[in-house]
Backbone as a printed PyTorch tensor [residue, N CA C, xyz], in Angstrom:
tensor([[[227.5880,  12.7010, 162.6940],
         [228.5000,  11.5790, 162.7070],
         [229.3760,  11.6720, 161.4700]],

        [[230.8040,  11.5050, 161.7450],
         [231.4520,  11.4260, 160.5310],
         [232.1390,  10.1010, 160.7020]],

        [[232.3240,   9.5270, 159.2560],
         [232.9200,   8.3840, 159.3490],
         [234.3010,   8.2210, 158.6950]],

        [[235.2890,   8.4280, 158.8520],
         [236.8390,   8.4290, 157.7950],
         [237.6750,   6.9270, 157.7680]],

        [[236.9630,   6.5410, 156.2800],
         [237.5550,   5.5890, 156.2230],
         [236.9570,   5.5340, 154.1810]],

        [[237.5300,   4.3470, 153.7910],
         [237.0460,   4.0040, 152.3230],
         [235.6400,   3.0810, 152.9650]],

        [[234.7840,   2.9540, 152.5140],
         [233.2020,   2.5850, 152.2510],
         [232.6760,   1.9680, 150.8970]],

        [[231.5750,   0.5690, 150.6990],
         [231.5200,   0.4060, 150.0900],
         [230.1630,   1.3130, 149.5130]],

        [[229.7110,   1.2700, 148.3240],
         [228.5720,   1.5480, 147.7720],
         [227.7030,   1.5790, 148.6050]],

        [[226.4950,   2.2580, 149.5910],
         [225.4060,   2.0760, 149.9450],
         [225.1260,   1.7600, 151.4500]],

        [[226.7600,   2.0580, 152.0250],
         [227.0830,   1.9980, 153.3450],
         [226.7290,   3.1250, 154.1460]],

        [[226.5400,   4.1430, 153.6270],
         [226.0650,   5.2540, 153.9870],
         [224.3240,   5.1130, 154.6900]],

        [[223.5230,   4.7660, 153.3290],
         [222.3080,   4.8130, 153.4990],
         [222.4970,   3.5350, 154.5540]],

        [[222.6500,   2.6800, 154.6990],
         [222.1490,   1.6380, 155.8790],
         [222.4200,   1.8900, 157.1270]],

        [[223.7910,   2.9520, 157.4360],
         [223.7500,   3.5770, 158.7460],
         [222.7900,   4.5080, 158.6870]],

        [[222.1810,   5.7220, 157.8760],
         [221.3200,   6.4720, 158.3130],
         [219.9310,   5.6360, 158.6120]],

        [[219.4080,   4.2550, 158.2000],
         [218.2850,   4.1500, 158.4220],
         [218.7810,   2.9150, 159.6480]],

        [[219.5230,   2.6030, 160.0190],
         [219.9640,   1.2600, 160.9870],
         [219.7790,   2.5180, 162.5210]],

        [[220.5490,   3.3660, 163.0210],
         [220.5260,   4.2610, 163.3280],
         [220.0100,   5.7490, 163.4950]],

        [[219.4900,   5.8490, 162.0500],
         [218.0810,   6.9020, 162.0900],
         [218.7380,   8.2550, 162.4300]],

        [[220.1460,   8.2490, 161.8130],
         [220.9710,   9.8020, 161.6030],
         [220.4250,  10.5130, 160.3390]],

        [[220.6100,  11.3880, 160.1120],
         [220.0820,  11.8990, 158.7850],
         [221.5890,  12.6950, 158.6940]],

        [[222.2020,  13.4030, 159.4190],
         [223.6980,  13.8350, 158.9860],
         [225.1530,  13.2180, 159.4110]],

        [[225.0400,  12.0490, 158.3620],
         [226.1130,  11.3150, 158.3830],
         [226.9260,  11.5660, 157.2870]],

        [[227.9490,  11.7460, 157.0610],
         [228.6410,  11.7690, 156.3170],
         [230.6290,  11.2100, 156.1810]],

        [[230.9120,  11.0020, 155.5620],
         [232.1790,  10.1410, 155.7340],
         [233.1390,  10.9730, 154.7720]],

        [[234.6680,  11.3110, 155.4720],
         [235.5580,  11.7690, 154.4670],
         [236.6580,  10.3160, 154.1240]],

        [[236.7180,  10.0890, 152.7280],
         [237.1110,   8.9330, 152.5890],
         [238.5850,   9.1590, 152.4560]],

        [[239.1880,   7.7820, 152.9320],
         [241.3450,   7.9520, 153.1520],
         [241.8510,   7.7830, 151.8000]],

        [[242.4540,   8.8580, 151.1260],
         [242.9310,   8.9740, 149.8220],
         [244.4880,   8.4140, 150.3090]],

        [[244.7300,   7.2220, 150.6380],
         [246.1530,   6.8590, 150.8700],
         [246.3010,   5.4110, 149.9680]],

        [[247.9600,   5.9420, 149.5970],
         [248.3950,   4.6750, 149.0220],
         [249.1320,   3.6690, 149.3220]],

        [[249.4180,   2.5470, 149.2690],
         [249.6150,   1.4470, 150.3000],
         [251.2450,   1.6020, 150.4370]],

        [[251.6110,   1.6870, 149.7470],
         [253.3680,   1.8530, 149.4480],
         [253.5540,   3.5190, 150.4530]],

        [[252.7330,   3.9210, 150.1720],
         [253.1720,   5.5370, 150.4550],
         [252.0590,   6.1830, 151.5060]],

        [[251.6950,   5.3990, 152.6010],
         [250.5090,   5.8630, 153.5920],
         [251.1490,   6.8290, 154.5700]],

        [[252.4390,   6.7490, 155.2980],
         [253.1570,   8.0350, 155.5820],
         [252.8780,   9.2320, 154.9100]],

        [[253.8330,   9.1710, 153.8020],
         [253.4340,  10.1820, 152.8540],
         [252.3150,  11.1440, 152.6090]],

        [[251.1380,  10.5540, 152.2530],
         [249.7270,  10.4950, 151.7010],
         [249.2900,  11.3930, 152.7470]],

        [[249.3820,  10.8550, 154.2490],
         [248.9450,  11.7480, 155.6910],
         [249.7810,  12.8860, 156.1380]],

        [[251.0580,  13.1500, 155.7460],
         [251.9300,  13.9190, 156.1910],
         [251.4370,  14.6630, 155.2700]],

        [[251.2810,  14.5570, 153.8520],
         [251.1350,  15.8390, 152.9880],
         [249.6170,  15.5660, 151.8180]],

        [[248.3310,  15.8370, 152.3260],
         [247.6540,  15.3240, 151.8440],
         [246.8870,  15.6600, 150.3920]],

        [[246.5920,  15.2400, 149.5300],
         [246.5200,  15.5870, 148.1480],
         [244.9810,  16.3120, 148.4690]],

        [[244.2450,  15.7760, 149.3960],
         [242.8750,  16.1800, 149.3940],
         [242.5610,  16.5460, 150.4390]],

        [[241.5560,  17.5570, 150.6680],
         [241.2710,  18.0060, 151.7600],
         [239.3660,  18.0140, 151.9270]],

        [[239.1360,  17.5660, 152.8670],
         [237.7950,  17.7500, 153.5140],
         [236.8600,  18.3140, 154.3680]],

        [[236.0990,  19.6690, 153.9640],
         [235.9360,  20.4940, 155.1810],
         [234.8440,  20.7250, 155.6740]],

        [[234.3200,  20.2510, 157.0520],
         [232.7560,  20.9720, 157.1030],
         [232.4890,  21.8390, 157.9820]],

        [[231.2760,  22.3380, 157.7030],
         [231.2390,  24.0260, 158.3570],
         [229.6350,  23.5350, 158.9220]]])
């Protein structure tokens, strides 16, 4: 399960035990509010899993 979004502290662990995933992981949205076009068209960060 991946989750893409911003998350608070400890949101992670309560889906793996609410749900009982053990590979969850979330790539979080490095966008800025003025500039969210931007941010997605050309992204400063990248997230990759294999």
């Amino acid at each position: 399960m991946v989750i893409k979004t911003t998350i608070v502290v400890g949101y992670m662990e309560s889906v793996r035990k609410e749900y009982g995933i053990k590979n969850v992981v979330f790539s979080p949205d490095f966008l800025r509010e003025s500039k969210a076009l931007y941010d997605n068209v050309y992204p400063k960060f990248s997230v990759d899993f294999s």
